[in-house]
mmCIF file of C-alpha atoms in Angstrom:
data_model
loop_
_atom_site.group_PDB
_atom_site.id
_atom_site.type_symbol
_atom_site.label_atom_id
_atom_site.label_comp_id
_atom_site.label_asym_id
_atom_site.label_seq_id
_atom_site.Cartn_x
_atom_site.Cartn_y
_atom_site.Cartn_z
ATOM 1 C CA UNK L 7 -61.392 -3.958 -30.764
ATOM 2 C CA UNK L 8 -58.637 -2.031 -29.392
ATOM 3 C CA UNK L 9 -57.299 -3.172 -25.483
ATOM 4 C CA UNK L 10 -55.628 0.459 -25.046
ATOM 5 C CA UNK L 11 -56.755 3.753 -26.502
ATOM 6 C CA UNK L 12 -54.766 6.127 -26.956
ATOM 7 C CA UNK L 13 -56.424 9.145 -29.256
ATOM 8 C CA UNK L 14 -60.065 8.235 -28.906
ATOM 9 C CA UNK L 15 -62.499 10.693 -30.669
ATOM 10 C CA UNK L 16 -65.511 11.661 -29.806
ATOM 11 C CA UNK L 17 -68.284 14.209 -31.348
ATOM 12 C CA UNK L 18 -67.458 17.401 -32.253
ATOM 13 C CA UNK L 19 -63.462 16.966 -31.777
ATOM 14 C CA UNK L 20 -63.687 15.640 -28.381
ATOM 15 C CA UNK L 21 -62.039 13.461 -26.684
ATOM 16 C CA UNK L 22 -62.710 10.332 -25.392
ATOM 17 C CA UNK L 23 -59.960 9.228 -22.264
ATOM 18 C CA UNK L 24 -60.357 4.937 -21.581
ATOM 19 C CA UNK L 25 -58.664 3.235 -19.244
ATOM 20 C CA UNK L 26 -56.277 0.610 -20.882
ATOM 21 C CA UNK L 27 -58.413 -3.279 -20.562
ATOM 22 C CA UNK L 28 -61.411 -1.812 -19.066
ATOM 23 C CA UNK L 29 -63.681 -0.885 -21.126
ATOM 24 C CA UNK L 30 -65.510 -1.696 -24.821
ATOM 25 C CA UNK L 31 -63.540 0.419 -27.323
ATOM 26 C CA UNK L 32 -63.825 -1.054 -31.095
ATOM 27 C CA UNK L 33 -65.084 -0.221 -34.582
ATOM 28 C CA UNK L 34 -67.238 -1.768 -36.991
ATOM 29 C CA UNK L 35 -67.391 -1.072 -40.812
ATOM 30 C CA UNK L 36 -70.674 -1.831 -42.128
ATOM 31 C CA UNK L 37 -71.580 -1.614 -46.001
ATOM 32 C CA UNK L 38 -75.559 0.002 -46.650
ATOM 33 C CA UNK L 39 -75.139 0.375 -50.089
ATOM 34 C CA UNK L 40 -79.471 0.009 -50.141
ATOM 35 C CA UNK L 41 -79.369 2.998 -48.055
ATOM 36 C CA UNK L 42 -80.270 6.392 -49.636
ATOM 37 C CA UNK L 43 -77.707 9.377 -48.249
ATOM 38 C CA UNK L 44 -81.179 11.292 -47.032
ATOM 39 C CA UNK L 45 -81.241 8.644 -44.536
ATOM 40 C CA UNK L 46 -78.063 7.558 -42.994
ATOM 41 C CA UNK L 47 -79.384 8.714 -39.861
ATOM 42 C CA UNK L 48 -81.193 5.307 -39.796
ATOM 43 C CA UNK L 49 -77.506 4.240 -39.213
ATOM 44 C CA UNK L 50 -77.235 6.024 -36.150
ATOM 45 C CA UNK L 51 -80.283 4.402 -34.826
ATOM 46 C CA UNK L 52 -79.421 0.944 -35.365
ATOM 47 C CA UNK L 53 -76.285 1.080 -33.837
ATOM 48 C CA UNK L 54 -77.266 3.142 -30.699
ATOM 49 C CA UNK L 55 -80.388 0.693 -30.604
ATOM 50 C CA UNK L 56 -78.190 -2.474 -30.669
ATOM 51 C CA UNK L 57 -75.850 -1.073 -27.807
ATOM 52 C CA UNK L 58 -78.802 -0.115 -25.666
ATOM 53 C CA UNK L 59 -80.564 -3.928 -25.641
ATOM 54 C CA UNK L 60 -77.166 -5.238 -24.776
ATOM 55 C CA UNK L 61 -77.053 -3.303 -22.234
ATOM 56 C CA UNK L 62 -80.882 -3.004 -20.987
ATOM 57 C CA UNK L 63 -81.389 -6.118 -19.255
ATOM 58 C CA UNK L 64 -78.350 -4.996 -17.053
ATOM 59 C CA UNK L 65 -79.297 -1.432 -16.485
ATOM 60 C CA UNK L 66 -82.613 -1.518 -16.652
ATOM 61 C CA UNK L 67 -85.486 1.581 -17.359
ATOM 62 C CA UNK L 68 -82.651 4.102 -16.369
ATOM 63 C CA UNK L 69 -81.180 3.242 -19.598
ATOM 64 C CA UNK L 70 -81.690 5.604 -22.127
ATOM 65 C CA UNK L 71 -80.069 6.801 -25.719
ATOM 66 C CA UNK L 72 -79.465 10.759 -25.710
ATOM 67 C CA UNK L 73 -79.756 12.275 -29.020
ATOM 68 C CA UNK L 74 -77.968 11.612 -31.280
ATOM 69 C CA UNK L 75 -76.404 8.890 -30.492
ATOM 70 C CA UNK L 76 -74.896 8.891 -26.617
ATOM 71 C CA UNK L 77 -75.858 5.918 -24.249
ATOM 72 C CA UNK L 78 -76.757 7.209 -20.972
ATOM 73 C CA UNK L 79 -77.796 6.288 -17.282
ATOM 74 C CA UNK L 80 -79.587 8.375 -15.224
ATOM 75 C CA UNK L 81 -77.777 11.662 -16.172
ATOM 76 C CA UNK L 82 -74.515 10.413 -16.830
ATOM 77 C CA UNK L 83 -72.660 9.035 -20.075
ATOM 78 C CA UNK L 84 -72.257 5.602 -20.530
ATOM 79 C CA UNK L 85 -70.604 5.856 -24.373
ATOM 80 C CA UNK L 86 -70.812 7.031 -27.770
ATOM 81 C CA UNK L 87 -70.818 6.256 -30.898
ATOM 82 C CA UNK L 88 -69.010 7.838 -33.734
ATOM 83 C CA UNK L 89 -70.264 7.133 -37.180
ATOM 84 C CA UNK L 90 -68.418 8.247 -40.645
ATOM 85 C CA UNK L 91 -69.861 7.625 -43.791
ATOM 86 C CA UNK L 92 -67.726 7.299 -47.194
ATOM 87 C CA UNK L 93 -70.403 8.179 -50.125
ATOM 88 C CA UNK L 94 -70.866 7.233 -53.544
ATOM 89 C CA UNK L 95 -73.006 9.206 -55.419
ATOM 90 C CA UNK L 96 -76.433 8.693 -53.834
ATOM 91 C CA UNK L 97 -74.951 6.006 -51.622
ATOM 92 C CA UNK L 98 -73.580 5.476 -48.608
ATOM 93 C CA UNK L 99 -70.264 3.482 -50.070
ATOM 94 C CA UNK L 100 -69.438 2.508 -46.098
ATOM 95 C CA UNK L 101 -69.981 3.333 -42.878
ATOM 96 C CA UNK L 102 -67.041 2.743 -39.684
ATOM 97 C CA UNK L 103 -68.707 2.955 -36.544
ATOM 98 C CA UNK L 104 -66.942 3.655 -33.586
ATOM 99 C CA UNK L 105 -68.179 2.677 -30.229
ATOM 100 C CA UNK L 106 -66.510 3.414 -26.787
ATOM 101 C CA UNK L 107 -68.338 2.118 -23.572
ATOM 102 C CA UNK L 108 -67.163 2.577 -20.158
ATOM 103 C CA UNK L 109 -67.212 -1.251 -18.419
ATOM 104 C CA UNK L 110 -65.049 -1.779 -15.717
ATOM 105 C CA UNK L 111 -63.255 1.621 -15.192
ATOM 106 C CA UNK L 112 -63.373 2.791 -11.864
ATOM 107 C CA UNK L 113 -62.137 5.713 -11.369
ATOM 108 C CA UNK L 114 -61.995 8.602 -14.238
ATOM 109 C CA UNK L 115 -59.932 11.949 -15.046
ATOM 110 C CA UNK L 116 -61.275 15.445 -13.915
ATOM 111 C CA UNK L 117 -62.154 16.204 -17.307
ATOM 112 C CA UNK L 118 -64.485 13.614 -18.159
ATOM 113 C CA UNK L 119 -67.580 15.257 -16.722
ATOM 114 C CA UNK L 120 -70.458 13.244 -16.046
ATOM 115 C CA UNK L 121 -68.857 9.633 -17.304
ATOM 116 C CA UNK L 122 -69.956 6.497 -15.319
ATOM 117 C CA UNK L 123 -69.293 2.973 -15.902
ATOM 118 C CA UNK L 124 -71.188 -0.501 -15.455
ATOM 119 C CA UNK L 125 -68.903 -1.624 -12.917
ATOM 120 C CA UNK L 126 -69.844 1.802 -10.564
ATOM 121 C CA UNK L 127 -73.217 1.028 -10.984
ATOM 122 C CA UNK L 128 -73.439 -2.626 -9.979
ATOM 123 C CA UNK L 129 -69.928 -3.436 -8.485
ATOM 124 C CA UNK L 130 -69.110 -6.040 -10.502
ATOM 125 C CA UNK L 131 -66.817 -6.906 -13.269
ATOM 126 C CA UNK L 132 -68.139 -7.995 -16.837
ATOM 127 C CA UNK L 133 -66.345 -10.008 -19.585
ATOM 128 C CA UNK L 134 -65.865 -7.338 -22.653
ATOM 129 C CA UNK L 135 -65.869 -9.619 -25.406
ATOM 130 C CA UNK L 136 -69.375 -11.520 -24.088
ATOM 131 C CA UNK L 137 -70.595 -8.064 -24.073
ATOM 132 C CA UNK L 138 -69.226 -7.251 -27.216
ATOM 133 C CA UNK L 139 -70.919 -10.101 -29.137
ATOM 134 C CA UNK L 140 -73.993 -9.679 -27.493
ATOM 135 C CA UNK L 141 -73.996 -5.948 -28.642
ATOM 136 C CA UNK L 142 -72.953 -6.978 -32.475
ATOM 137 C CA UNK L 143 -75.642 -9.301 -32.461
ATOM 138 C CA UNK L 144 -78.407 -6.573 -31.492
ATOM 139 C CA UNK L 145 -76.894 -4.158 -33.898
ATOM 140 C CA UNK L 146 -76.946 -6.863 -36.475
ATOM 141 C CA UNK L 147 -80.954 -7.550 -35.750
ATOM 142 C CA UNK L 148 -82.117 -4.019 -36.034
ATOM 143 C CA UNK L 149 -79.582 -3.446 -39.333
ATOM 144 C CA UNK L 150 -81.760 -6.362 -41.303
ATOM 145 C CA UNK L 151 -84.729 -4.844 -40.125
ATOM 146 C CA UNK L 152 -83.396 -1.369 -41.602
ATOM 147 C CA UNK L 153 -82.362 -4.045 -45.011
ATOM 148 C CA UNK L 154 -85.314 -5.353 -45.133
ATOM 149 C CA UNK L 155 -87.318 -1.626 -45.450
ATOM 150 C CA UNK L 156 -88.361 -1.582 -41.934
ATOM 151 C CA UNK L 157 -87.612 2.283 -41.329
ATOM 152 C CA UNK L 158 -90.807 2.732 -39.160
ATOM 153 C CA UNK L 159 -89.984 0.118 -36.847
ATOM 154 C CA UNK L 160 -86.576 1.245 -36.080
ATOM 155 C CA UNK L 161 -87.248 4.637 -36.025
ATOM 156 C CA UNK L 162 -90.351 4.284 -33.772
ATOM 157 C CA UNK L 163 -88.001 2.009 -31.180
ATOM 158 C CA UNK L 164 -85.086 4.717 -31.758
ATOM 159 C CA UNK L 165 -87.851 7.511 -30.344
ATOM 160 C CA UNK L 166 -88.811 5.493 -27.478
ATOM 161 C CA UNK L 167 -85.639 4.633 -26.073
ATOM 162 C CA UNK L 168 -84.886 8.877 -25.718
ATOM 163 C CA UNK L 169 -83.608 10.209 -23.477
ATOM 164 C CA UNK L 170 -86.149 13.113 -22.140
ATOM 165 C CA UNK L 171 -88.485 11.990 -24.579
ATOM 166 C CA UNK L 172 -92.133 14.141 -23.580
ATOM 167 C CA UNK L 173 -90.262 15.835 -20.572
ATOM 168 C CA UNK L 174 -89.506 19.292 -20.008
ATOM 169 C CA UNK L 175 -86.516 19.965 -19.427
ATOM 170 C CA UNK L 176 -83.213 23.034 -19.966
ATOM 171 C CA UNK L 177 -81.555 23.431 -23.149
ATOM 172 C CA UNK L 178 -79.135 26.089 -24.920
ATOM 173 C CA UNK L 179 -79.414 27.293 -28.148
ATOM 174 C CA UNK L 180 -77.561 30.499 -29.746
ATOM 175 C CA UNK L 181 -76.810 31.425 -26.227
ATOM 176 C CA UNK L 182 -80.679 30.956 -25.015
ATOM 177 C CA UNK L 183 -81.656 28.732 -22.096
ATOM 178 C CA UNK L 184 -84.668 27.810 -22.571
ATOM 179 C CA UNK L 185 -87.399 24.990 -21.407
ATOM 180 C CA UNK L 186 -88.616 23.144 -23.825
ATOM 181 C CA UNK L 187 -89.372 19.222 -24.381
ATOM 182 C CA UNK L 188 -88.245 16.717 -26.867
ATOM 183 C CA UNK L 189 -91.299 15.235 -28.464
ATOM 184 C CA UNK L 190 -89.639 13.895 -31.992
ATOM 185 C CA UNK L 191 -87.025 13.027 -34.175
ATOM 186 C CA UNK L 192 -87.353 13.421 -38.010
ATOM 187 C CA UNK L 193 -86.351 11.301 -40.470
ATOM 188 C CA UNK L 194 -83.189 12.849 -41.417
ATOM 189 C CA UNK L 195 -82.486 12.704 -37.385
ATOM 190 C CA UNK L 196 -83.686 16.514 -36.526
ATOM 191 C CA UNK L 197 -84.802 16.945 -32.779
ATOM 192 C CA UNK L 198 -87.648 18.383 -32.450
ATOM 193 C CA UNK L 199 -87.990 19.680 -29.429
ATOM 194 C CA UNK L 200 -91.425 22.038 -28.500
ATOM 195 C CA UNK L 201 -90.829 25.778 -26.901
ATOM 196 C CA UNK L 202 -93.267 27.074 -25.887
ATOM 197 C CA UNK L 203 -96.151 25.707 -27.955
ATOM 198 C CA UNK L 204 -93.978 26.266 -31.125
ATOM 199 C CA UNK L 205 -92.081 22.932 -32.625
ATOM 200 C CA UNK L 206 -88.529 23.855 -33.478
ATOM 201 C CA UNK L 207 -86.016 21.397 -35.029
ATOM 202 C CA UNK L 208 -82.352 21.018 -34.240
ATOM 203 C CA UNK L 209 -79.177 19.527 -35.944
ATOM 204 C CA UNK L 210 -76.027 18.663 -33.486
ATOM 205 C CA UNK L 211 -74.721 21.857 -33.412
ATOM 206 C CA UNK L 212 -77.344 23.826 -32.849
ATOM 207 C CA UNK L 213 -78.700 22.685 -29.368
ATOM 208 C CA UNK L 214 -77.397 21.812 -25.872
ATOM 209 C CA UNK L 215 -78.770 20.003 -23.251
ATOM 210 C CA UNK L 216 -78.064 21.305 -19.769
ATOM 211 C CA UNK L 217 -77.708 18.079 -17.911
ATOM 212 C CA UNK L 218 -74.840 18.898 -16.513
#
């Protein structure tokens, strides 16, 4: 857990700006050597699942995880998660997970586009490292369900938590806006999102969403 960030990453090379002691900024290195390489998007579930029920019975139903892995309220970002996998053949060898969550910030810089924190939403201060044990302890739940072989139950609580899950809604692909609505993601962590009456299927890159 790091007090003060200085070169915080986020997806696609951007960055991610905290406000030294204020927010949840920290890393974990997990180990899901029983995990075939086909589905480390499972990873990405767990981890976005065990944020959101930390923070659910806080936030409440406008709580929501935006694919892939962004934690979001209302319209506006929360945190993200950062996941890097080291393989080994077949394998995932390791996995660090990087998790930034804005707490008690106030106030943030120009750039940082629709960011909100805890604190602007209820006006109150919250004790990081509570809140950081309570989110290690949800992520640590839904990673023995994933241990013990239950993909279908993570995956099926992953879909439900979506963000504009079975709502239609702008997005931008190759330079195309476009309505279309999110309806599922695959396995291997594809959204498929549904334009008009034709199911198309998305990695990270590929898609948009104008929320903005």
């Amino acid at each position: 857990m790091a007090e003060s960030q200085y070169a915080g990453r986020g997806q696609q090379q951007n960055k991610w700006h905290s406000e030294p002691g204020k927010n949840l900024t920290f890393s974990i290195l997990l180990t899901p050597s029983f995990l075939p390489v086909l589905q480390q998007f499972d990873l990405t579930r767990v981890v976005s699942l065990g944020v959101y029920e930390a923070l659910k019975p806080l936030l409440g139903d406008h709580l929501k995880i935006k694919w892939p892995n962004d934690i979001y309220y209302d319209n506006h970002k929360l945190g993200g998660i950062l996941i890097e996998t080291h393989l080994q053949g077949d394998k995932i060898k390791n996995g660090v997970i990087g998790i930034g969550l804005n707490i008690n910030q106030e106030r943030f810089e120009p750039g940082a586009g629709n960011a909100i924190s805890v604190k602007q939403i209820l006006h109150k201060d919250y004790d990081l490292r509570a809140l950081l044990l309570e989110i290690c302890g949800y992520i640590e739940g839904y990673y023995l369900n994933l241990k013990a072989g239950n993909f279908s139950f993570v995956r099926n609580v992953y879909l439900s938590r979506l963000y504009w899950l079975n709502e239609a809604k702008q997005f931008q692909s190759n330079g195309e806006v476009f309505t279309g609505t999110i309806i599922n993601v695959k396995d291997e962590g594809l959204l498929v999102v549904e334009n008009k009456n034709e199911l198309q299927e998305f990695s990270l890159k590929q898609i948009e969403f104008l929320n903005k």
